[in-house]
């Protein structure tokens, strides 16, 4: 139900849709010919949704007077797939080729934080060199209208956290196959001189073909700035503090690989979730 519309007329909305390249002029003309479009812009939004020319996410954002972007660079955002404290991940589409990609966007509350912005770009730029069947590749890094983003392969499926909630414990064959995928991805990254430092169920994606792929090397190659707590994983910080392991020690990744395998095998985490770094 549309409660508010920032566009006063259908013409205003049409102009914005064409400016953003969310639809083409031909699609607009076809919609106006097929549906009873009035001067009320809500009728046009509903018609475009009915023809699947706009997604529910896009239509809901267009009706709100807010700054959430619908187009970044050469990509239009279709749906929000995941949301974390640091960034959001969208299913997006290339305006030029129609190719589906994943697009990660730094949250608005960090846009004025130079450390957070630098970390976001460092994550993308360091990981762009990683090309392995068990690591989600990053393609481009960009900034548009003050928003920071990077593009990556879109994985049809979900993360292991969601997968395990649905499936519970994995059988032996599934567990071994998943373990091999994750360890091969980690081995390759370590051979490139990179540690993950945020290895957990939600940072492993399971494709529709049953291939596990590592994502969000959020702390890879980190400069170990102890004051930059917004981007440090609590689990890694706690492990290193209590074992005196140095930052970026590959053994930390192996430890958390073990915790992930434990949870996949048993259906429950090896320790309770906590936000306490001690």
mmCIF file of N, CA, C and O in Angstrom, residues 28-119:
data_model
loop_
_atom_site.group_PDB
_atom_site.id
_atom_site.type_symbol
_atom_site.label_atom_id
_atom_site.label_comp_id
_atom_site.label_asym_id
_atom_site.label_seq_id
_atom_site.Cartn_x
_atom_site.Cartn_y
_atom_site.Cartn_z
ATOM 1 N N UNK A 28 8.392 2.177 -21.257
ATOM 2 C CA UNK A 28 7.434 3.140 -20.723
ATOM 3 C C UNK A 28 6.241 3.291 -21.666
ATOM 4 O O UNK A 28 5.086 3.269 -21.229
ATOM 5 N N UNK A 29 6.507 3.411 -22.956
ATOM 6 C CA UNK A 29 5.420 3.567 -23.938
ATOM 7 C C UNK A 29 4.523 2.339 -23.955
ATOM 8 O O UNK A 29 3.290 2.460 -24.006
ATOM 9 N N UNK A 30 5.131 1.161 -23.896
ATOM 10 C CA UNK A 30 4.345 -0.078 -23.899
ATOM 11 C C UNK A 30 3.471 -0.176 -22.655
ATOM 12 O O UNK A 30 2.307 -0.596 -22.735
ATOM 13 N N UNK A 31 4.011 0.215 -21.522
ATOM 14 C CA UNK A 31 3.250 0.171 -20.272
ATOM 15 C C UNK A 31 2.068 1.133 -20.327
ATOM 16 O O UNK A 31 0.946 0.789 -19.924
ATOM 17 N N UNK A 32 2.318 2.336 -20.821
ATOM 18 C CA UNK A 32 1.241 3.328 -20.910
ATOM 19 C C UNK A 32 0.155 2.893 -21.884
ATOM 20 O O UNK A 32 -1.025 3.238 -21.715
ATOM 21 N N UNK A 33 0.522 2.098 -22.886
ATOM 22 C CA UNK A 33 -0.469 1.618 -23.854
ATOM 23 C C UNK A 33 -1.291 0.463 -23.300
ATOM 24 O O UNK A 33 -2.472 0.304 -23.659
ATOM 25 N N UNK A 34 -0.702 -0.337 -22.434
ATOM 26 C CA UNK A 34 -1.364 -1.542 -21.936
ATOM 27 C C UNK A 34 -2.160 -1.334 -20.660
ATOM 28 O O UNK A 34 -3.100 -2.076 -20.381
ATOM 29 N N UNK A 35 -1.798 -0.331 -19.863
ATOM 30 C CA UNK A 35 -2.410 -0.152 -18.553
ATOM 31 C C UNK A 35 -3.069 1.217 -18.450
ATOM 32 O O UNK A 35 -2.635 2.183 -19.089
ATOM 33 N N UNK A 36 -4.125 1.304 -17.632
ATOM 34 C CA UNK A 36 -4.801 2.598 -17.437
ATOM 35 C C UNK A 36 -4.006 3.503 -16.501
ATOM 36 O O UNK A 36 -4.256 3.584 -15.300
ATOM 37 N N UNK A 37 -3.027 4.198 -17.066
ATOM 38 C CA UNK A 37 -2.166 5.074 -16.276
ATOM 39 C C UNK A 37 -2.841 6.435 -16.127
ATOM 40 O O UNK A 37 -3.247 7.059 -17.118
ATOM 41 N N UNK A 38 -2.963 6.908 -14.894
ATOM 42 C CA UNK A 38 -3.550 8.220 -14.637
ATOM 43 C C UNK A 38 -2.433 9.195 -14.264
ATOM 44 O O UNK A 38 -1.253 8.868 -14.327
ATOM 45 N N UNK A 39 -2.816 10.382 -13.838
ATOM 46 C CA UNK A 39 -1.823 11.368 -13.409
ATOM 47 C C UNK A 39 -1.207 11.005 -12.059
ATOM 48 O O UNK A 39 -0.201 11.589 -11.654
ATOM 49 N N UNK A 40 -1.830 10.052 -11.382
ATOM 50 C CA UNK A 40 -1.312 9.584 -10.090
ATOM 51 C C UNK A 40 -0.122 8.661 -10.349
ATOM 52 O O UNK A 40 -0.282 7.601 -10.972
ATOM 53 N N UNK A 41 1.080 8.993 -9.895
ATOM 54 C CA UNK A 41 2.257 8.168 -10.179
ATOM 55 C C UNK A 41 2.179 6.753 -9.610
ATOM 56 O O UNK A 41 2.878 5.862 -10.083
ATOM 57 N N UNK A 42 1.309 6.548 -8.625
ATOM 58 C CA UNK A 42 1.164 5.198 -8.068
ATOM 59 C C UNK A 42 0.668 4.213 -9.122
ATOM 60 O O UNK A 42 1.043 3.037 -9.097
ATOM 61 N N UNK A 43 -0.140 4.673 -10.049
ATOM 62 C CA UNK A 43 -0.670 3.767 -11.070
ATOM 63 C C UNK A 43 0.440 3.285 -12.006
ATOM 64 O O UNK A 43 0.425 2.138 -12.458
ATOM 65 N N UNK A 44 1.391 4.168 -12.280
ATOM 66 C CA UNK A 44 2.513 3.778 -13.140
ATOM 67 C C UNK A 44 3.416 2.783 -12.425
ATOM 68 O O UNK A 44 3.854 1.792 -13.023
ATOM 69 N N UNK A 45 3.714 3.022 -11.154
ATOM 70 C CA UNK A 45 4.552 2.080 -10.397
ATOM 71 C C UNK A 45 3.918 0.698 -10.360
ATOM 72 O O UNK A 45 4.598 -0.316 -10.563
ATOM 73 N N UNK A 46 2.625 0.640 -10.094
ATOM 74 C CA UNK A 46 1.945 -0.648 -10.022
ATOM 75 C C UNK A 46 1.975 -1.367 -11.372
ATOM 76 O O UNK A 46 2.161 -2.589 -11.434
ATOM 77 N N UNK A 47 1.811 -0.619 -12.442
ATOM 78 C CA UNK A 47 1.832 -1.214 -13.777
ATOM 79 C C UNK A 47 3.220 -1.752 -14.113
ATOM 80 O O UNK A 47 3.356 -2.853 -14.672
ATOM 81 N N UNK A 48 4.263 -1.017 -13.770
ATOM 82 C CA UNK A 48 5.629 -1.467 -14.044
ATOM 83 C C UNK A 48 5.980 -2.691 -13.207
ATOM 84 O O UNK A 48 6.682 -3.593 -13.682
ATOM 85 N N UNK A 49 5.497 -2.741 -11.982
ATOM 86 C CA UNK A 49 5.694 -3.937 -11.151
ATOM 87 C C UNK A 49 4.971 -5.132 -11.750
ATOM 88 O O UNK A 49 5.504 -6.248 -11.775
ATOM 89 N N UNK A 50 3.755 -4.918 -12.223
ATOM 90 C CA UNK A 50 2.960 -6.013 -12.795
ATOM 91 C C UNK A 50 3.653 -6.623 -14.004
ATOM 92 O O UNK A 50 3.512 -7.825 -14.271
ATOM 93 N N UNK A 51 4.409 -5.817 -14.735
ATOM 94 C CA UNK A 51 5.133 -6.316 -15.910
ATOM 95 C C UNK A 51 6.557 -6.762 -15.563
ATOM 96 O O UNK A 51 7.313 -7.127 -16.463
ATOM 97 N N UNK A 52 6.891 -6.729 -14.301
ATOM 98 C CA UNK A 52 8.231 -7.114 -13.820
ATOM 99 C C UNK A 52 9.332 -6.243 -14.424
ATOM 100 O O UNK A 52 10.458 -6.699 -14.618
ATOM 101 N N UNK A 53 8.981 -4.994 -14.710
ATOM 102 C CA UNK A 53 9.973 -4.033 -15.184
ATOM 103 C C UNK A 53 10.620 -3.304 -14.013
ATOM 104 O O UNK A 53 11.707 -2.736 -14.156
ATOM 105 N N UNK A 54 9.951 -3.300 -12.874
ATOM 106 C CA UNK A 54 10.503 -2.828 -11.614
ATOM 107 C C UNK A 54 10.310 -3.918 -10.569
ATOM 108 O O UNK A 54 9.296 -4.619 -10.575
ATOM 109 N N UNK A 55 11.289 -4.067 -9.699
ATOM 110 C CA UNK A 55 11.139 -5.023 -8.603
ATOM 111 C C UNK A 55 10.397 -4.361 -7.447
ATOM 112 O O UNK A 55 10.257 -3.132 -7.386
ATOM 113 N N UNK A 56 9.936 -5.189 -6.526
ATOM 114 C CA UNK A 56 9.269 -4.662 -5.330
ATOM 115 C C UNK A 56 10.202 -3.745 -4.550
ATOM 116 O O UNK A 56 9.782 -2.704 -4.029
ATOM 117 N N UNK A 57 11.486 -4.119 -4.488
ATOM 118 C CA UNK A 57 12.468 -3.286 -3.792
ATOM 119 C C UNK A 57 12.576 -1.911 -4.450
ATOM 120 O O UNK A 57 12.550 -0.877 -3.773
ATOM 121 N N UNK A 58 12.690 -1.884 -5.775
ATOM 122 C CA UNK A 58 12.820 -0.615 -6.486
ATOM 123 C C UNK A 58 11.582 0.254 -6.305
ATOM 124 O O UNK A 58 11.689 1.460 -6.049
ATOM 125 N N UNK A 59 10.409 -0.361 -6.418
ATOM 126 C CA UNK A 59 9.168 0.402 -6.278
ATOM 127 C C UNK A 59 9.028 0.983 -4.880
ATOM 128 O O UNK A 59 8.596 2.136 -4.716
ATOM 129 N N UNK A 60 9.400 0.209 -3.867
ATOM 130 C CA UNK A 60 9.271 0.694 -2.492
ATOM 131 C C UNK A 60 10.218 1.854 -2.226
ATOM 132 O O UNK A 60 9.874 2.805 -1.510
ATOM 133 N N UNK A 61 11.421 1.811 -2.812
ATOM 134 C CA UNK A 61 12.370 2.903 -2.620
ATOM 135 C C UNK A 61 11.933 4.153 -3.380
ATOM 136 O O UNK A 61 12.132 5.275 -2.917
ATOM 137 N N UNK A 62 11.320 3.984 -4.536
ATOM 138 C CA UNK A 62 10.874 5.133 -5.313
ATOM 139 C C UNK A 62 9.742 5.888 -4.622
ATOM 140 O O UNK A 62 9.572 7.093 -4.833
ATOM 141 N N UNK A 63 8.973 5.207 -3.805
ATOM 142 C CA UNK A 63 7.857 5.876 -3.144
ATOM 143 C C UNK A 63 8.285 6.610 -1.884
ATOM 144 O O UNK A 63 7.503 7.365 -1.304
ATOM 145 N N UNK A 64 9.531 6.415 -1.458
ATOM 146 C CA UNK A 64 10.029 7.055 -0.253
ATOM 147 C C UNK A 64 10.998 8.166 -0.602
ATOM 148 O O UNK A 64 11.805 8.031 -1.526
ATOM 149 N N UNK A 65 10.946 9.247 0.143
ATOM 150 C CA UNK A 65 11.851 10.368 -0.087
ATOM 151 C C UNK A 65 13.107 10.153 0.754
ATOM 152 O O UNK A 65 13.282 10.734 1.817
ATOM 153 N N UNK A 66 13.981 9.252 0.298
ATOM 154 C CA UNK A 66 15.193 8.945 1.036
ATOM 155 C C UNK A 66 16.369 8.847 0.076
ATOM 156 O O UNK A 66 16.201 8.896 -1.135
ATOM 157 N N UNK A 67 17.568 8.648 0.635
ATOM 158 C CA UNK A 67 18.777 8.713 -0.176
ATOM 159 C C UNK A 67 19.324 7.350 -0.581
ATOM 160 O O UNK A 67 20.433 7.268 -1.097
ATOM 161 N N UNK A 68 18.576 6.286 -0.365
ATOM 162 C CA UNK A 68 19.062 4.964 -0.769
ATOM 163 C C UNK A 68 19.204 4.924 -2.286
ATOM 164 O O UNK A 68 18.244 5.204 -3.014
ATOM 165 N N UNK A 69 20.379 4.572 -2.785
ATOM 166 C CA UNK A 69 20.588 4.591 -4.241
ATOM 167 C C UNK A 69 19.884 3.423 -4.924
ATOM 168 O O UNK A 69 19.762 2.331 -4.367
ATOM 169 N N UNK A 70 19.410 3.654 -6.131
ATOM 170 C CA UNK A 70 18.842 2.598 -6.960
ATOM 171 C C UNK A 70 19.768 2.254 -8.119
ATOM 172 O O UNK A 70 19.652 1.185 -8.708
ATOM 173 N N UNK A 71 20.678 3.162 -8.444
ATOM 174 C CA UNK A 71 21.669 2.931 -9.487
ATOM 175 C C UNK A 71 23.014 3.415 -8.968
ATOM 176 O O UNK A 71 23.124 4.532 -8.440
ATOM 177 N N UNK A 72 24.026 2.568 -9.094
ATOM 178 C CA UNK A 72 25.390 2.936 -8.735
ATOM 179 C C UNK A 72 26.296 2.600 -9.917
ATOM 180 O O UNK A 72 26.340 1.437 -10.344
ATOM 181 N N UNK A 73 26.983 3.601 -10.423
ATOM 182 C CA UNK A 73 27.807 3.359 -11.596
ATOM 183 C C UNK A 73 26.957 2.880 -12.755
ATOM 184 O O UNK A 73 25.955 3.500 -13.107
ATOM 185 N N UNK A 74 27.314 1.737 -13.297
ATOM 186 C CA UNK A 74 26.585 1.157 -14.427
ATOM 187 C C UNK A 74 25.701 -0.007 -13.998
ATOM 188 O O UNK A 74 25.403 -0.890 -14.807
ATOM 189 N N UNK A 75 25.236 0.023 -12.740
ATOM 190 C CA UNK A 75 24.468 -1.104 -12.216
ATOM 191 C C UNK A 75 23.202 -0.620 -11.514
ATOM 192 O O UNK A 75 23.235 0.334 -10.738
ATOM 193 N N UNK A 76 22.088 -1.287 -11.805
ATOM 194 C CA UNK A 76 20.854 -0.985 -11.082
ATOM 195 C C UNK A 76 20.625 -2.052 -10.024
ATOM 196 O O UNK A 76 20.824 -3.252 -10.263
ATOM 197 N N UNK A 77 20.221 -1.606 -8.842
ATOM 198 C CA UNK A 77 20.016 -2.498 -7.709
ATOM 199 C C UNK A 77 18.620 -3.102 -7.804
ATOM 200 O O UNK A 77 17.613 -2.376 -7.897
ATOM 201 N N UNK A 78 18.546 -4.440 -7.764
ATOM 202 C CA UNK A 78 17.276 -5.138 -7.938
ATOM 203 C C UNK A 78 16.636 -5.527 -6.602
ATOM 204 O O UNK A 78 15.461 -5.277 -6.364
ATOM 205 N N UNK A 79 17.420 -6.175 -5.754
ATOM 206 C CA UNK A 79 16.949 -6.622 -4.439
ATOM 207 C C UNK A 79 18.097 -6.509 -3.440
ATOM 208 O O UNK A 79 19.266 -6.595 -3.820
ATOM 209 N N UNK A 80 17.751 -6.364 -2.162
ATOM 210 C CA UNK A 80 18.762 -6.472 -1.118
ATOM 211 C C UNK A 80 18.863 -7.928 -0.703
ATOM 212 O O UNK A 80 17.865 -8.551 -0.365
ATOM 213 N N UNK A 81 20.076 -8.478 -0.753
ATOM 214 C CA UNK A 81 20.278 -9.885 -0.431
ATOM 215 C C UNK A 81 20.743 -10.119 0.991
ATOM 216 O O UNK A 81 20.390 -11.123 1.600
ATOM 217 N N UNK A 82 21.585 -9.232 1.497
ATOM 218 C CA UNK A 82 22.131 -9.413 2.839
ATOM 219 C C UNK A 82 22.451 -8.051 3.424
ATOM 220 O O UNK A 82 22.696 -7.079 2.701
ATOM 221 N N UNK A 83 22.430 -7.987 4.749
ATOM 222 C CA UNK A 83 22.708 -6.731 5.426
ATOM 223 C C UNK A 83 23.524 -6.998 6.675
ATOM 224 O O UNK A 83 23.133 -7.804 7.518
ATOM 225 N N UNK A 84 24.689 -6.348 6.770
ATOM 226 C CA UNK A 84 25.526 -6.462 7.947
ATOM 227 C C UNK A 84 25.720 -5.102 8.583
ATOM 228 O O UNK A 84 25.186 -4.089 8.115
ATOM 229 N N UNK A 85 26.479 -5.058 9.663
ATOM 230 C CA UNK A 85 26.685 -3.796 10.364
ATOM 231 C C UNK A 85 27.552 -2.836 9.552
ATOM 232 O O UNK A 85 27.480 -1.624 9.741
ATOM 233 N N UNK A 86 28.349 -3.360 8.630
ATOM 234 C CA UNK A 86 29.315 -2.557 7.884
ATOM 235 C C UNK A 86 28.850 -2.235 6.464
ATOM 236 O O UNK A 86 29.143 -1.162 5.936
ATOM 237 N N UNK A 87 28.135 -3.171 5.840
ATOM 238 C CA UNK A 87 27.749 -2.983 4.436
ATOM 239 C C UNK A 87 26.505 -3.797 4.122
ATOM 240 O O UNK A 87 26.101 -4.678 4.888
ATOM 241 N N UNK A 88 25.907 -3.476 2.989
ATOM 242 C CA UNK A 88 24.764 -4.236 2.465
ATOM 243 C C UNK A 88 25.165 -4.855 1.131
ATOM 244 O O UNK A 88 25.957 -4.297 0.389
ATOM 245 N N UNK A 89 24.558 -6.007 0.824
ATOM 246 C CA UNK A 89 24.830 -6.683 -0.442
ATOM 247 C C UNK A 89 23.534 -6.781 -1.241
ATOM 248 O O UNK A 89 22.491 -7.171 -0.699
ATOM 249 N N UNK A 90 23.626 -6.426 -2.519
ATOM 250 C CA UNK A 90 22.458 -6.415 -3.393
ATOM 251 C C UNK A 90 22.647 -7.344 -4.588
ATOM 252 O O UNK A 90 23.773 -7.566 -5.047
ATOM 253 N N UNK A 91 21.540 -7.845 -5.058
ATOM 254 C CA UNK A 91 21.511 -8.439 -6.402
ATOM 255 C C UNK A 91 21.323 -7.270 -7.352
ATOM 256 O O UNK A 91 20.382 -6.479 -7.211
ATOM 257 N N UNK A 92 22.225 -7.130 -8.295
ATOM 258 C CA UNK A 92 22.190 -5.989 -9.204
ATOM 259 C C UNK A 92 22.278 -6.469 -10.644
ATOM 260 O O UNK A 92 22.514 -7.654 -10.916
ATOM 261 N N UNK A 93 22.100 -5.537 -11.562
ATOM 262 C CA UNK A 93 22.086 -5.877 -12.988
ATOM 263 C C UNK A 93 22.827 -4.795 -13.761
ATOM 264 O O UNK A 93 22.649 -3.595 -13.504
ATOM 265 N N UNK A 94 23.654 -5.208 -14.687
ATOM 266 C CA UNK A 94 24.388 -4.249 -15.515
ATOM 267 C C UNK A 94 23.430 -3.526 -16.451
ATOM 268 O O UNK A 94 22.603 -4.153 -17.127
ATOM 269 N N UNK A 95 23.537 -2.206 -16.500
ATOM 270 C CA UNK A 95 22.704 -1.425 -17.405
ATOM 271 C C UNK A 95 23.111 -1.633 -18.860
ATOM 272 O O UNK A 95 22.322 -1.412 -19.773
ATOM 273 N N UNK A 96 24.350 -2.061 -19.074
ATOM 274 C CA UNK A 96 24.861 -2.226 -20.436
ATOM 275 C C UNK A 96 24.614 -3.616 -20.992
ATOM 276 O O UNK A 96 24.235 -3.781 -22.155
ATOM 277 N N UNK A 97 24.836 -4.641 -20.147
ATOM 278 C CA UNK A 97 24.792 -6.026 -20.651
ATOM 279 C C UNK A 97 23.659 -6.859 -20.072
ATOM 280 O O UNK A 97 23.424 -7.973 -20.520
ATOM 281 N N UNK A 98 22.963 -6.357 -19.060
ATOM 282 C CA UNK A 98 21.904 -7.108 -18.363
ATOM 283 C C UNK A 98 22.455 -8.239 -17.496
ATOM 284 O O UNK A 98 21.694 -9.033 -16.964
ATOM 285 N N UNK A 99 23.770 -8.320 -17.349
ATOM 286 C CA UNK A 99 24.371 -9.375 -16.543
ATOM 287 C C UNK A 99 24.038 -9.169 -15.070
ATOM 288 O O UNK A 99 24.075 -8.055 -14.547
ATOM 289 N N UNK A 100 23.704 -10.265 -14.380
ATOM 290 C CA UNK A 100 23.426 -10.213 -12.949
ATOM 291 C C UNK A 100 24.729 -10.305 -12.171
ATOM 292 O O UNK A 100 25.560 -11.168 -12.436
ATOM 293 N N UNK A 101 24.902 -9.400 -11.218
ATOM 294 C CA UNK A 101 26.114 -9.411 -10.386
ATOM 295 C C UNK A 101 25.705 -9.130 -8.938
ATOM 296 O O UNK A 101 24.592 -8.688 -8.651
ATOM 297 N N UNK A 102 26.639 -9.395 -8.014
ATOM 298 C CA UNK A 102 26.458 -8.979 -6.634
ATOM 299 C C UNK A 102 27.112 -7.619 -6.447
ATOM 300 O O UNK A 102 28.144 -7.328 -7.058
ATOM 301 N N UNK A 103 26.502 -6.771 -5.638
ATOM 302 C CA UNK A 103 27.042 -5.435 -5.423
ATOM 303 C C UNK A 103 27.006 -5.121 -3.925
ATOM 304 O O UNK A 103 25.950 -5.175 -3.305
ATOM 305 N N UNK A 104 28.180 -4.844 -3.367
ATOM 306 C CA UNK A 104 28.307 -4.561 -1.937
ATOM 307 C C UNK A 104 28.471 -3.065 -1.740
ATOM 308 O O UNK A 104 29.313 -2.438 -2.390
ATOM 309 N N UNK A 105 27.664 -2.487 -0.848
ATOM 310 C CA UNK A 105 27.641 -1.039 -0.636
ATOM 311 C C UNK A 105 27.938 -0.724 0.825
ATOM 312 O O UNK A 105 27.311 -1.295 1.732
ATOM 313 N N UNK A 106 28.878 0.172 1.051
ATOM 314 C CA UNK A 106 29.181 0.625 2.406
ATOM 315 C C UNK A 106 27.970 1.349 2.977
ATOM 316 O O UNK A 106 27.336 2.161 2.303
ATOM 317 N N UNK A 107 27.630 1.052 4.226
ATOM 318 C CA UNK A 107 26.470 1.686 4.855
ATOM 319 C C UNK A 107 26.648 3.204 4.959
ATOM 320 O O UNK A 107 27.752 3.702 5.126
ATOM 321 N N UNK A 108 25.524 3.907 4.885
ATOM 322 C CA UNK A 108 25.560 5.371 4.875
ATOM 323 C C UNK A 108 26.184 5.946 6.137
ATOM 324 O O UNK A 108 26.826 6.997 6.086
ATOM 325 N N UNK A 109 26.022 5.280 7.269
ATOM 326 C CA UNK A 109 26.541 5.848 8.519
ATOM 327 C C UNK A 109 28.073 5.873 8.565
ATOM 328 O O UNK A 109 28.647 6.513 9.429
ATOM 329 N N UNK A 110 28.725 5.158 7.616
ATOM 330 C CA UNK A 110 30.187 5.150 7.579
ATOM 331 C C UNK A 110 30.758 6.075 6.507
ATOM 332 O O UNK A 110 31.984 6.161 6.357
ATOM 333 N N UNK A 111 29.902 6.754 5.756
ATOM 334 C CA UNK A 111 30.385 7.541 4.623
ATOM 335 C C UNK A 111 31.296 8.688 5.048
ATOM 336 O O UNK A 111 32.145 9.120 4.270
ATOM 337 N N UNK A 112 31.105 9.183 6.260
ATOM 338 C CA UNK A 112 31.948 10.277 6.751
ATOM 339 C C UNK A 112 33.071 9.784 7.658
ATOM 340 O O UNK A 112 33.712 10.588 8.345
ATOM 341 N N UNK A 113 33.301 8.480 7.663
ATOM 342 C CA UNK A 113 34.353 7.875 8.491
ATOM 343 C C UNK A 113 35.512 7.469 7.580
ATOM 344 O O UNK A 113 35.437 6.447 6.892
ATOM 345 N N UNK A 114 36.590 8.244 7.550
ATOM 346 C CA UNK A 114 37.699 7.936 6.623
ATOM 347 C C UNK A 114 38.285 6.546 6.834
ATOM 348 O O UNK A 114 38.674 5.891 5.854
ATOM 349 N N UNK A 115 38.360 6.065 8.082
ATOM 350 C CA UNK A 115 38.905 4.734 8.338
ATOM 351 C C UNK A 115 38.021 3.649 7.737
ATOM 352 O O UNK A 115 38.509 2.690 7.133
ATOM 353 N N UNK A 116 36.713 3.793 7.922
ATOM 354 C CA UNK A 116 35.789 2.793 7.387
ATOM 355 C C UNK A 116 35.823 2.778 5.866
ATOM 356 O O UNK A 116 35.818 1.710 5.242
ATOM 357 N N UNK A 117 35.858 3.952 5.251
ATOM 358 C CA UNK A 117 35.915 4.039 3.789
ATOM 359 C C UNK A 117 37.210 3.411 3.271
ATOM 360 O O UNK A 117 37.205 2.637 2.307
ATOM 361 N N UNK A 118 38.331 3.728 3.944
ATOM 362 C CA UNK A 118 39.621 3.174 3.520
ATOM 363 C C UNK A 118 39.632 1.665 3.662
ATOM 364 O O UNK A 118 40.142 0.943 2.799
ATOM 365 N N UNK A 119 39.054 1.154 4.755
ATOM 366 C CA UNK A 119 39.005 -0.291 4.959
ATOM 367 C C UNK A 119 38.167 -0.971 3.881
ATOM 368 O O UNK A 119 38.539 -2.012 3.348
#
